[in-house]
Amino acid sequence: EQRLSEQSRLRLQNPLAIGGLSMASSDPQLFWLCAAWACICVALWVWLVWLGPDPGMVDTRRADFDQVMSHSLAAQGPPPPHLFCRTSLVRKPLRSKYCAHLGYVVARFDHYCIWLNNSVGFKNHRAFVLFLVAHLLASSLAIALITRALYRETERGSACEVLGSLLGRRLFFVLVMDCLMMLAAAGLGLLTAEQLTNILRNTTTNERINGAKYSWMVLPDGSPCNRFDRGWVANLLEFCGVAQYRVDYFTVFEAPQYRPAGSSSSSSSDVPPSVFSGAALPPLTVSLATDGQLAPSRHNRAPSASF
């Protein structure tokens, strides 16, 4: 006992003996690797919360005002919700959604993150995924570092002696912290896996949960589909922002044609990339019908974009 107390006193005097454990001194490479990823994680969090751009605010109220008024006059009420946001009075691109927390429409809305106090959308989705990966790596390295230190510091002997050492005053809180980090890393791993799956399928969390509400996620017979899925390779390149595959979701108002898997056309991986052009909304003219009621009519409807 005197020898153990002397070793503990020496470790506490060593600044690299974090919490009295020989983490940094015995595993210097693992320690500095963990510290580096932790710094990257903190830097990404600061960028997402404080320094980064908005998640993809759709701010076209001035340009859309005349169209909103025309559709409201034709409908004798609010504008159609599938075309315009009735709260912010902007034309809604496909895959966008009004965020009640932020108070505006977010292009390619994924979800609202309480840990960032911000939405994840078209402009910050890549940074968010990088933050998840960095956080998961930093947590996994920290768990490995602490677990190896606990293994070194635990007294050898019978099961009762090992359990008593772990539950003692010196190692108990470190053990609890290690277990909590394992639980947090498990949840973080599930969230990261979900995001990576969505990227490969070219879908969002909002579309996965509320897909039945969106026309580009269901067929006329009600069966599910995804008109934006171009195959996992093209989907990944689109998410990474490769120039040939990049899509500006601020200007996407027409869904591409649906091509079922195994169709006679070119496979999903061979489909040439298509940047969905944001065709202007067909002009709405308000004319007087024979019964004196206002009747809308559309002219020169733009064709749907296709891959």
XYZ file of C-alpha atoms in Angstrom, residues 8 46 49 82-83 90 116 127 132 157 184 188 192 206 220 260 303:
17
model
C 0.299 7.683 -7.112
C -16.943 26.449 -33.468
C -22.000 27.333 -34.465
C -46.394 22.910 -52.188
C -45.167 25.958 -54.127
C -40.979 32.624 -50.543
C -25.433 23.143 -32.700
C -19.234 20.264 -42.412
C -19.594 13.716 -36.705
C -5.002 -10.517 -8.329
C -22.051 8.403 -26.130
C -22.657 8.933 -32.152
C -22.902 8.826 -38.254
C -36.542 14.884 -43.075
C -48.737 8.051 -58.061
C -36.810 2.256 -61.414
C -40.544 20.494 -68.767
